[in-house]
Amino acid sequence: MAILSLSSAMKGCSVFVLILLIAATFVSAKKSGDVTELQIGVKFKPASCDIQAHKGDRIKVHYRGKLTDGTVFDSSFERGDPIEFELGTGQVIKGWDQGLLGMCVGEKRKLKIPSKMGYGDQGSPPTIPGGATLIFDTELVAVNGKGSDGGDTSNSEL
């Protein structure tokens, strides 16, 4: 009888330990901030959206890129120089090409980009480790040279 009770107690203990391990794994994965799909959070949207970003548009975007631990790896805000590129053509990481579509000039979005839509398993040494989820605070400054006031933002002289 004592052997049977000890055996039952050990099984109960094993189940308890297994449950603790599963819970710890879940909490650890959740705490890390990693995502498996692109997440788009609209932080600010202007009252009117006269100018929107579409595939093939030349856009200017201010951004701050961070890792899930909060480490900033790049920021156009600090440089005062937004990045300019053609949207949806592979000039930037896939998370940007998809995450900025439909954005209004003046809109602010937070993009949480999974590794597969960022720099993948290889990362971008030395600042971005392989497999990293990327977090970008973005602000659309202009589309095809037109800013929020509808004016030309292209710095070219007439």
GROMACS .gro file of N, CA and C in nm:
model
  474
    1MET      N    1   0.081  -0.118   0.000
    1MET     CA    2   0.000   0.000   0.000
    1MET      C    3   0.087   0.127   0.000
    2ALA      N    4   0.194   0.127   0.077
    2ALA     CA    5   0.282   0.242   0.083
    2ALA      C    6   0.350   0.265  -0.051
    3ILE      N    7   0.384   0.158  -0.122
    3ILE     CA    8   0.448   0.170  -0.252
    3ILE      C    9   0.351   0.233  -0.351
    4LEU      N   10   0.225   0.193  -0.348
    4LEU     CA   11   0.123   0.247  -0.436
    4LEU      C   12   0.103   0.397  -0.410
    5SER      N   13   0.101   0.439  -0.285
    5SER     CA   14   0.083   0.580  -0.250
    5SER      C   15   0.203   0.662  -0.298
    6LEU      N   16   0.323   0.610  -0.284
    6LEU     CA   17   0.444   0.679  -0.327
    6LEU      C   18   0.442   0.695  -0.479
    7SER      N   19   0.400   0.590  -0.548
    7SER     CA   20   0.393   0.594  -0.693
    7SER      C   21   0.292   0.699  -0.739
    8SER      N   22   0.177   0.704  -0.675
    8SER     CA   23   0.075   0.803  -0.709
    8SER      C   24   0.125   0.945  -0.682
    9ALA      N   25   0.193   0.962  -0.571
    9ALA     CA   26   0.247   1.093  -0.535
    9ALA      C   27   0.350   1.138  -0.637
   10MET      N   28   0.435   1.045  -0.685
   10MET     CA   29   0.538   1.079  -0.784
   10MET      C   30   0.473   1.119  -0.916
   11LYS      N   31   0.367   1.049  -0.956
   11LYS     CA   32   0.296   1.084  -1.079
   11LYS      C   33   0.237   1.224  -1.066
   12GLY      N   34   0.174   1.251  -0.952
   12GLY     CA   35   0.116   1.383  -0.928
   12GLY      C   36   0.222   1.492  -0.933
   13CYS      N   37   0.338   1.463  -0.876
   13CYS     CA   38   0.448   1.558  -0.874
   13CYS      C   39   0.500   1.581  -1.017
   14SER      N   40   0.511   1.474  -1.095
   14SER     CA   41   0.558   1.484  -1.234
   14SER      C   42   0.464   1.570  -1.317
   15VAL      N   43   0.334   1.550  -1.299
   15VAL     CA   44   0.235   1.629  -1.372
   15VAL      C   45   0.248   1.776  -1.331
   16PHE      N   46   0.265   1.802  -1.204
   16PHE     CA   47   0.280   1.939  -1.154
   16PHE      C   48   0.403   2.005  -1.215
   17VAL      N   49   0.514   1.934  -1.218
   17VAL     CA   50   0.639   1.987  -1.275
   17VAL      C   51   0.619   2.015  -1.424
   18LEU      N   52   0.553   1.925  -1.494
   18LEU     CA   53   0.527   1.943  -1.637
   18LEU      C   54   0.442   2.068  -1.661
   19ILE      N   55   0.341   2.087  -1.579
   19ILE     CA   56   0.255   2.205  -1.592
   19ILE      C   57   0.336   2.332  -1.567
   20LEU      N   58   0.423   2.330  -1.467
   20LEU     CA   59   0.509   2.445  -1.438
   20LEU      C   60   0.601   2.476  -1.555
   21LEU      N   61   0.658   2.373  -1.616
   21LEU     CA   62   0.747   2.393  -1.731
   21LEU      C   63   0.673   2.454  -1.849
   22ILE      N   64   0.553   2.405  -1.875
   22ILE     CA   65   0.473   2.460  -1.985
   22ILE      C   66   0.438   2.606  -1.958
   23ALA      N   67   0.398   2.635  -1.836
   23ALA     CA   68   0.363   2.772  -1.799
   23ALA      C   69   0.484   2.864  -1.811
   24ALA      N   70   0.600   2.819  -1.766
   24ALA     CA   71   0.722   2.899  -1.773
   24ALA      C   72   0.760   2.926  -1.918
   25THR      N   73   0.744   2.828  -2.003
   25THR     CA   74   0.775   2.845  -2.145
   25THR      C   75   0.681   2.947  -2.207
   26PHE      N   76   0.552   2.938  -2.175
   26PHE     CA   77   0.454   3.031  -2.229
   26PHE      C   78   0.485   3.174  -2.184
   27VAL      N   79   0.513   3.192  -2.057
   27VAL     CA   80   0.544   3.325  -2.003
   27VAL      C   81   0.672   3.378  -2.067
   28SER      N   82   0.773   3.295  -2.083
   28SER     CA   83   0.899   3.336  -2.143
   28SER      C   84   0.879   3.379  -2.286
   29ALA      N   85   0.804   3.302  -2.365
   29ALA     CA   86   0.780   3.335  -2.505
   29ALA      C   87   0.701   3.465  -2.515
   30LYS      N   88   0.602   3.482  -2.428
   30LYS     CA   89   0.519   3.601  -2.431
   30LYS      C   90   0.600   3.723  -2.388
   31LYS      N   91   0.685   3.707  -2.291
   31LYS     CA   92   0.764   3.817  -2.238
   31LYS      C   93   0.866   3.867  -2.339
   32SER      N   94   0.915   3.777  -2.425
   32SER     CA   95   1.020   3.816  -2.518
   32SER      C   96   0.970   3.917  -2.621
   33GLY      N   97   0.839   3.922  -2.647
   33GLY     CA   98   0.785   4.018  -2.741
   33GLY      C   99   0.794   3.973  -2.886
   34ASP      N  100   0.841   3.853  -2.911
   34ASP     CA  101   0.849   3.804  -3.048
   34ASP      C  102   0.710   3.783  -3.106
   35VAL      N  103   0.696   3.811  -3.235
   35VAL     CA  104   0.570   3.789  -3.304
   35VAL      C  105   0.594   3.697  -3.423
   36THR      N  106   0.489   3.629  -3.467
   36THR     CA  107   0.501   3.539  -3.582
   36THR      C  108   0.434   3.597  -3.706
   37GLU      N  109   0.351   3.698  -3.688
   37GLU     CA  110   0.284   3.765  -3.801
   37GLU      C  111   0.300   3.915  -3.784
   38LEU      N  112   0.293   3.987  -3.895
   38LEU     CA  113   0.302   4.133  -3.893
   38LEU      C  114   0.188   4.191  -3.810
   39GLN      N  115   0.221   4.281  -3.718
   39GLN     CA  116   0.121   4.352  -3.638
   39GLN      C  117   0.132   4.500  -3.667
   40ILE      N  118   0.017   4.561  -3.701
   40ILE     CA  119   0.012   4.703  -3.735
   40ILE      C  120  -0.076   4.774  -3.634
   41GLY      N  121  -0.019   4.870  -3.563
   41GLY     CA  122  -0.095   4.949  -3.467
   41GLY      C  123  -0.098   5.094  -3.512
   42VAL      N  124  -0.218   5.148  -3.535
   42VAL     CA  125  -0.232   5.288  -3.573
   42VAL      C  126  -0.228   5.370  -3.444
   43LYS      N  127  -0.128   5.456  -3.432
   43LYS     CA  128  -0.111   5.538  -3.311
   43LYS      C  129  -0.172   5.677  -3.328
   44PHE      N  130  -0.176   5.725  -3.452
   44PHE     CA  131  -0.238   5.855  -3.482
   44PHE      C  132  -0.281   5.853  -3.627
   45LYS      N  133  -0.403   5.901  -3.652
   45LYS     CA  134  -0.453   5.913  -3.789
   45LYS      C  135  -0.511   6.053  -3.805
   46PRO      N  136  -0.467   6.128  -3.906
   46PRO     CA  137  -0.519   6.263  -3.925
   46PRO      C  138  -0.670   6.263  -3.950
   47ALA      N  139  -0.735   6.374  -3.919
   47ALA     CA  140  -0.880   6.385  -3.937
   47ALA      C  141  -0.920   6.361  -4.082
   48SER      N  142  -0.841   6.413  -4.174
   48SER     CA  143  -0.869   6.387  -4.315
   48SER      C  144  -0.749   6.316  -4.375
   49CYS      N  145  -0.778   6.225  -4.467
   49CYS     CA  146  -0.672   6.145  -4.529
   49CYS      C  147  -0.677   6.169  -4.680
   50ASP      N  148  -0.625   6.283  -4.721
   50ASP     CA  149  -0.629   6.321  -4.862
   50ASP      C  150  -0.523   6.247  -4.944
   51ILE      N  151  -0.412   6.212  -4.880
   51ILE     CA  152  -0.302   6.147  -4.952
   51ILE      C  153  -0.266   6.017  -4.882
   52GLN      N  154  -0.280   5.905  -4.954
   52GLN     CA  155  -0.253   5.772  -4.901
   52GLN      C  156  -0.139   5.706  -4.978
   53ALA      N  157  -0.066   5.617  -4.909
   53ALA     CA  158   0.045   5.545  -4.972
   53ALA      C  159  -0.006   5.417  -5.038
   54HIS      N  160   0.030   5.398  -5.165
   54HIS     CA  161  -0.006   5.279  -5.241
   54HIS      C  162   0.119   5.217  -5.302
   55LYS      N  163   0.108   5.094  -5.343
   55LYS     CA  164   0.218   5.023  -5.407
   55LYS      C  165   0.267   5.105  -5.528
   56GLY      N  166   0.398   5.123  -5.534
   56GLY     CA  167   0.458   5.199  -5.644
   56GLY      C  168   0.479   5.345  -5.614
   57ASP      N  169   0.417   5.397  -5.505
   57ASP     CA  170   0.437   5.537  -5.467
   57ASP      C  171   0.577   5.556  -5.410
   58ARG      N  172   0.632   5.676  -5.432
   58ARG     CA  173   0.759   5.713  -5.370
   58ARG      C  174   0.721   5.782  -5.238
   59ILE      N  175   0.764   5.723  -5.125
   59ILE     CA  176   0.722   5.777  -4.995
   59ILE      C  177   0.842   5.817  -4.910
   60LYS      N  178   0.817   5.910  -4.817
   60LYS     CA  179   0.915   5.951  -4.717
   60LYS      C  180   0.860   5.913  -4.581
   61VAL      N  181   0.942   5.844  -4.502
   61VAL     CA  182   0.898   5.793  -4.372
   61VAL      C  183   1.003   5.823  -4.266
   62HIS      N  184   0.957   5.879  -4.155
   62HIS     CA  185   1.041   5.888  -4.035
   62HIS      C  186   1.020   5.760  -3.956
   63TYR      N  187   1.124   5.711  -3.892
   63TYR     CA  188   1.112   5.585  -3.818
   63TYR      C  189   1.211   5.577  -3.703
   64ARG      N  190   1.177   5.492  -3.607
   64ARG     CA  191   1.268   5.452  -3.499
   64ARG      C  192   1.257   5.301  -3.490
   65GLY      N  193   1.368   5.230  -3.512
   65GLY     CA  194   1.369   5.085  -3.508
   65GLY      C  195   1.426   5.035  -3.377
   66LYS      N  196   1.352   4.941  -3.314
   66LYS     CA  197   1.395   4.885  -3.184
   66LYS      C  198   1.387   4.733  -3.187
   67LEU      N  199   1.466   4.673  -3.101
   67LEU     CA  200   1.454   4.530  -3.075
   67LEU      C  201   1.350   4.513  -2.964
   68THR      N  202   1.308   4.389  -2.938
   68THR     CA  203   1.204   4.366  -2.837
   68THR      C  204   1.251   4.402  -2.696
   69ASP      N  205   1.382   4.411  -2.673
   69ASP     CA  206   1.431   4.451  -2.540
   69ASP      C  207   1.438   4.603  -2.525
   70GLY      N  208   1.396   4.675  -2.630
   70GLY     CA  209   1.393   4.821  -2.624
   70GLY      C  210   1.515   4.889  -2.684
   71THR      N  211   1.617   4.812  -2.722
   71THR     CA  212   1.738   4.869  -2.780
   71THR      C  213   1.706   4.932  -2.916
   72VAL      N  214   1.737   5.063  -2.929
   72VAL     CA  215   1.717   5.132  -3.057
   72VAL      C  216   1.837   5.103  -3.146
   73PHE      N  217   1.810   5.051  -3.268
   73PHE     CA  218   1.921   5.021  -3.359
   73PHE      C  219   1.933   5.122  -3.472
   74ASP      N  220   1.829   5.202  -3.495
   74ASP     CA  221   1.836   5.306  -3.599
   74ASP      C  222   1.719   5.401  -3.581
   75SER      N  223   1.740   5.529  -3.617
   75SER     CA  224   1.632   5.625  -3.604
   75SER      C  225   1.655   5.744  -3.697
   76SER      N  226   1.560   5.766  -3.787
   76SER     CA  227   1.567   5.882  -3.875
   76SER      C  228   1.524   6.008  -3.800
   77PHE      N  229   1.444   5.992  -3.694
   77PHE     CA  230   1.401   6.107  -3.615
   77PHE      C  231   1.522   6.182  -3.560
   78GLU      N  232   1.617   6.108  -3.503
   78GLU     CA  233   1.735   6.171  -3.445
   78GLU      C  234   1.822   6.237  -3.551
   79ARG      N  235   1.827   6.179  -3.670
   79ARG     CA  236   1.906   6.236  -3.779
   79ARG      C  237   1.834   6.353  -3.845
   80GLY      N  238   1.700   6.358  -3.829
   80GLY     CA  239   1.622   6.462  -3.895
   80GLY      C  240   1.610   6.440  -4.045
   81ASP      N  241   1.625   6.314  -4.088
   81ASP     CA  242   1.626   6.282  -4.231
   81ASP      C  243   1.545   6.156  -4.258
   82PRO      N  244   1.418   6.172  -4.300
   82PRO     CA  245   1.336   6.053  -4.326
   82PRO      C  246   1.389   5.973  -4.444
   83ILE      N  247   1.362   5.844  -4.444
   83ILE     CA  248   1.402   5.757  -4.554
   83ILE      C  249   1.301   5.774  -4.668
   84GLU      N  250   1.352   5.767  -4.791
   84GLU     CA  251   1.265   5.779  -4.908
   84GLU      C  252   1.286   5.655  -4.994
   85PHE      N  253   1.175   5.593  -5.038
   85PHE     CA  254   1.183   5.472  -5.120
   85PHE      C  255   1.050   5.449  -5.192
   86GLU      N  256   1.053   5.355  -5.286
   86GLU     CA  257   0.932   5.317  -5.360
   86GLU      C  258   0.864   5.202  -5.286
   87LEU      N  259   0.740   5.225  -5.245
   87LEU     CA  260   0.666   5.129  -5.163
   87LEU      C  261   0.622   5.006  -5.244
   88GLY      N  262   0.641   4.889  -5.182
   88GLY     CA  263   0.590   4.766  -5.240
   88GLY      C  264   0.677   4.706  -5.349
   89THR      N  265   0.802   4.750  -5.359
   89THR     CA  266   0.889   4.702  -5.467
   89THR      C  267   1.014   4.629  -5.415
   90GLY      N  268   1.018   4.600  -5.286
   90GLY     CA  269   1.132   4.525  -5.231
   90GLY      C  270   1.255   4.608  -5.200
   91GLN      N  271   1.243   4.740  -5.199
   91GLN     CA  272   1.358   4.825  -5.164
   91GLN      C  273   1.384   4.827  -5.014
   92VAL      N  274   1.284   4.787  -4.937
   92VAL     CA  275   1.295   4.780  -4.791
   92VAL      C  276   1.248   4.642  -4.747
   93ILE      N  277   1.255   4.613  -4.618
   93ILE     CA  278   1.212   4.483  -4.569
   93ILE      C  279   1.062   4.463  -4.595
   94LYS      N  280   1.022   4.339  -4.607
   94LYS     CA  281   0.883   4.303  -4.641
   94LYS      C  282   0.783   4.359  -4.540
   95GLY      N  283   0.820   4.362  -4.413
   95GLY     CA  284   0.731   4.416  -4.310
   95GLY      C  285   0.696   4.561  -4.334
   96TRP      N  286   0.789   4.638  -4.390
   96TRP     CA  287   0.760   4.777  -4.425
   96TRP      C  288   0.674   4.784  -4.551
   97ASP      N  289   0.711   4.708  -4.653
   97ASP     CA  290   0.634   4.710  -4.779
   97ASP      C  291   0.487   4.678  -4.754
   98GLN      N  292   0.458   4.591  -4.659
   98GLN     CA  293   0.319   4.557  -4.628
   98GLN      C  294   0.259   4.647  -4.521
   99GLY      N  295   0.339   4.682  -4.421
   99GLY     CA  296   0.289   4.755  -4.304
   99GLY      C  297   0.260   4.902  -4.327
  100LEU      N  298   0.312   4.959  -4.436
  100LEU     CA  299   0.291   5.101  -4.463
  100LEU      C  300   0.185   5.126  -4.571
  101LEU      N  301   0.138   5.019  -4.634
  101LEU     CA  302   0.034   5.034  -4.737
  101LEU      C  303  -0.092   5.098  -4.679
  102GLY      N  304  -0.150   5.191  -4.751
  102GLY     CA  305  -0.274   5.254  -4.708
  102GLY      C  306  -0.256   5.361  -4.602
  103MET      N  307  -0.133   5.387  -4.563
  103MET     CA  308  -0.105   5.486  -4.460
  103MET      C  309  -0.131   5.627  -4.515
  104CYS      N  310  -0.185   5.715  -4.431
  104CYS     CA  311  -0.211   5.854  -4.469
  104CYS      C  312  -0.091   5.941  -4.434
  105VAL      N  313  -0.068   6.045  -4.512
  105VAL     CA  314   0.037   6.140  -4.477
  105VAL      C  315   0.002   6.198  -4.340
  106GLY      N  316   0.098   6.198  -4.250
  106GLY     CA  317   0.078   6.246  -4.113
  106GLY      C  318   0.041   6.136  -4.015
  107GLU      N  319   0.006   6.017  -4.068
  107GLU     CA  320  -0.031   5.905  -3.982
  107GLU      C  321   0.092   5.847  -3.913
  108LYS      N  322   0.070   5.795  -3.792
  108LYS     CA  323   0.177   5.729  -3.716
  108LYS      C  324   0.134   5.586  -3.687
  109ARG      N  325   0.223   5.490  -3.717
  109ARG     CA  326   0.197   5.349  -3.691
  109ARG      C  327   0.312   5.285  -3.618
  110LYS      N  328   0.278   5.184  -3.538
  110LYS     CA  329   0.379   5.098  -3.476
  110LYS      C  330   0.370   4.964  -3.549
  111LEU      N  331   0.481   4.921  -3.607
  111LEU     CA  332   0.488   4.794  -3.676
  111LEU      C  333   0.568   4.695  -3.592
  112LYS      N  334   0.511   4.578  -3.566
  112LYS     CA  335   0.585   4.469  -3.503
  112LYS      C  336   0.606   4.366  -3.613
  113ILE      N  337   0.731   4.349  -3.650
  113ILE     CA  338   0.765   4.271  -3.769
  113ILE      C  339   0.836   4.142  -3.730
  114PRO      N  340   0.779   4.028  -3.769
  114PRO     CA  341   0.846   3.901  -3.738
  114PRO      C  342   0.974   3.887  -3.819
  115SER      N  343   1.064   3.808  -3.769
  115SER     CA  344   1.193   3.787  -3.833
  115SER      C  345   1.180   3.754  -3.982
  116LYS      N  346   1.083   3.669  -4.017
  116LYS     CA  347   1.068   3.625  -4.156
  116LYS      C  348   1.032   3.740  -4.250
  117MET      N  349   0.982   3.853  -4.194
  117MET     CA  350   0.949   3.970  -4.276
  117MET      C  351   1.048   4.084  -4.252
  118GLY      N  352   1.154   4.051  -4.176
  118GLY     CA  353   1.259   4.149  -4.147
  118GLY      C  354   1.390   4.103  -4.209
  119TYR      N  355   1.485   4.067  -4.122
  119TYR     CA  356   1.617   4.025  -4.169
  119TYR      C  357   1.642   3.876  -4.155
  120GLY      N  358   1.539   3.800  -4.115
  120GLY     CA  359   1.548   3.655  -4.112
  120GLY      C  360   1.648   3.601  -4.011
  121ASP      N  361   1.688   3.477  -4.035
  121ASP     CA  362   1.780   3.409  -3.944
  121ASP      C  363   1.920   3.470  -3.944
  122GLN      N  364   1.957   3.536  -4.054
  122GLN     CA  365   2.092   3.593  -4.062
  122GLN      C  366   2.104   3.726  -3.989
  123GLY      N  367   1.991   3.798  -3.970
  123GLY     CA  368   1.996   3.927  -3.904
  123GLY      C  369   2.066   4.029  -3.991
  124SER      N  370   2.111   4.136  -3.929
  124SER     CA  371   2.190   4.240  -3.995
  124SER      C  372   2.297   4.286  -3.898
  125PRO      N  373   2.404   4.201  -3.885
  125PRO     CA  374   2.510   4.229  -3.788
  125PRO      C  375   2.574   4.365  -3.813
  126PRO      N  376   2.620   4.432  -3.710
  126PRO     CA  377   2.625   4.385  -3.572
  126PRO      C  378   2.504   4.428  -3.488
  127THR      N  379   2.413   4.508  -3.545
  127THR     CA  380   2.307   4.567  -3.462
  127THR      C  381   2.181   4.482  -3.449
  128ILE      N  382   2.151   4.399  -3.550
  128ILE     CA  383   2.028   4.320  -3.546
  128ILE      C  384   2.062   4.172  -3.548
  129PRO      N  385   2.036   4.103  -3.438
  129PRO     CA  386   2.068   3.960  -3.432
  129PRO      C  387   1.976   3.876  -3.520
  130GLY      N  388   2.023   3.759  -3.559
  130GLY     CA  389   1.943   3.667  -3.637
  130GLY      C  390   1.816   3.629  -3.563
  131GLY      N  391   1.706   3.617  -3.636
  131GLY     CA  392   1.579   3.576  -3.577
  131GLY      C  393   1.507   3.684  -3.499
  132ALA      N  394   1.554   3.809  -3.510
  132ALA     CA  395   1.497   3.917  -3.428
  132ALA      C  396   1.364   3.968  -3.479
  133THR      N  397   1.268   3.986  -3.387
  133THR     CA  398   1.146   4.060  -3.413
  133THR      C  399   1.184   4.207  -3.407
  134LEU      N  400   1.134   4.286  -3.501
  134LEU     CA  401   1.167   4.429  -3.507
  134LEU      C  402   1.043   4.512  -3.476
  135ILE      N  403   1.063   4.622  -3.406
  135ILE     CA  404   0.953   4.713  -3.373
  135ILE      C  405   0.989   4.850  -3.430
  136PHE      N  406   0.900   4.903  -3.512
  136PHE     CA  407   0.924   5.033  -3.573
  136PHE      C  408   0.811   5.129  -3.540
  137ASP      N  409   0.850   5.248  -3.489
  137ASP     CA  410   0.756   5.359  -3.476
  137ASP      C  411   0.775   5.438  -3.605
  138THR      N  412   0.667   5.454  -3.683
  138THR     CA  413   0.678   5.518  -3.813
  138THR      C  414   0.583   5.636  -3.825
  139GLU      N  415   0.621   5.731  -3.911
  139GLU     CA  416   0.536   5.845  -3.944
  139GLU      C  417   0.552   5.874  -4.092
  140LEU      N  418   0.441   5.870  -4.167
  140LEU     CA  419   0.446   5.899  -4.309
  140LEU      C  420   0.454   6.050  -4.330
  141VAL      N  421   0.563   6.095  -4.392
  141VAL     CA  422   0.589   6.237  -4.411
  141VAL      C  423   0.536   6.286  -4.545
  142ALA      N  424   0.554   6.206  -4.652
  142ALA     CA  425   0.513   6.250  -4.785
  142ALA      C  426   0.490   6.130  -4.877
  143VAL      N  427   0.404   6.151  -4.977
  143VAL     CA  428   0.379   6.053  -5.082
  143VAL      C  429   0.396   6.126  -5.215
  144ASN      N  430   0.486   6.074  -5.299
  144ASN     CA  431   0.513   6.133  -5.430
  144ASN      C  432   0.539   6.284  -5.421
  145GLY      N  433   0.616   6.323  -5.318
  145GLY     CA  434   0.656   6.462  -5.301
  145GLY      C  435   0.551   6.551  -5.237
  146LYS      N  436   0.437   6.497  -5.198
  146LYS     CA  437   0.331   6.578  -5.137
  146LYS      C  438   0.320   6.548  -4.988
  147GLY      N  439   0.333   6.654  -4.906
  147GLY     CA  440   0.324   6.640  -4.762
  147GLY      C  441   0.182   6.661  -4.712
  148SER      N  442   0.168   6.675  -4.582
  148SER     CA  443   0.035   6.685  -4.521
  148SER      C  444  -0.038   6.813  -4.562
  149ASP      N  445   0.036   6.917  -4.600
  149ASP     CA  446  -0.030   7.040  -4.646
  149ASP      C  447  -0.059   7.035  -4.795
  150GLY      N  448  -0.026   6.921  -4.859
  150GLY     CA  449  -0.048   6.907  -5.003
  150GLY      C  450   0.062   6.967  -5.086
  151GLY      N  451   0.156   7.034  -5.018
  151GLY     CA  452   0.266   7.098  -5.089
  151GLY      C  453   0.379   7.004  -5.124
  152ASP      N  454   0.467   7.050  -5.210
  152ASP     CA  455   0.581   6.973  -5.256
  152ASP      C  456   0.687   6.970  -5.146
  153THR      N  457   0.736   6.849  -5.112
  153THR     CA  458   0.839   6.836  -5.008
  153THR      C  459   0.974   6.797  -5.068
  154SER      N  460   0.989   6.812  -5.197
  154SER     CA  461   1.106   6.755  -5.265
  154SER      C  462   1.230   6.843  -5.264
  155ASN      N  463   1.239   6.950  -5.193
  155ASN     CA  464   1.362   7.030  -5.184
  155ASN      C  465   1.419   7.074  -5.319
  156SER      N  466   1.351   7.050  -5.429
  156SER     CA  467   1.406   7.092  -5.558
  156SER      C  468   1.364   7.236  -5.587
  157GLU      N  469   1.450   7.307  -5.655
  157GLU     CA  470   1.421   7.446  -5.689
  157GLU      C  471   1.341   7.451  -5.818
  158LEU      N  472   1.255   7.550  -5.833
  158LEU     CA  473   1.173   7.563  -5.954
  158LEU      C  474   1.247   7.634  -6.063
   0.00000   0.00000   0.00000
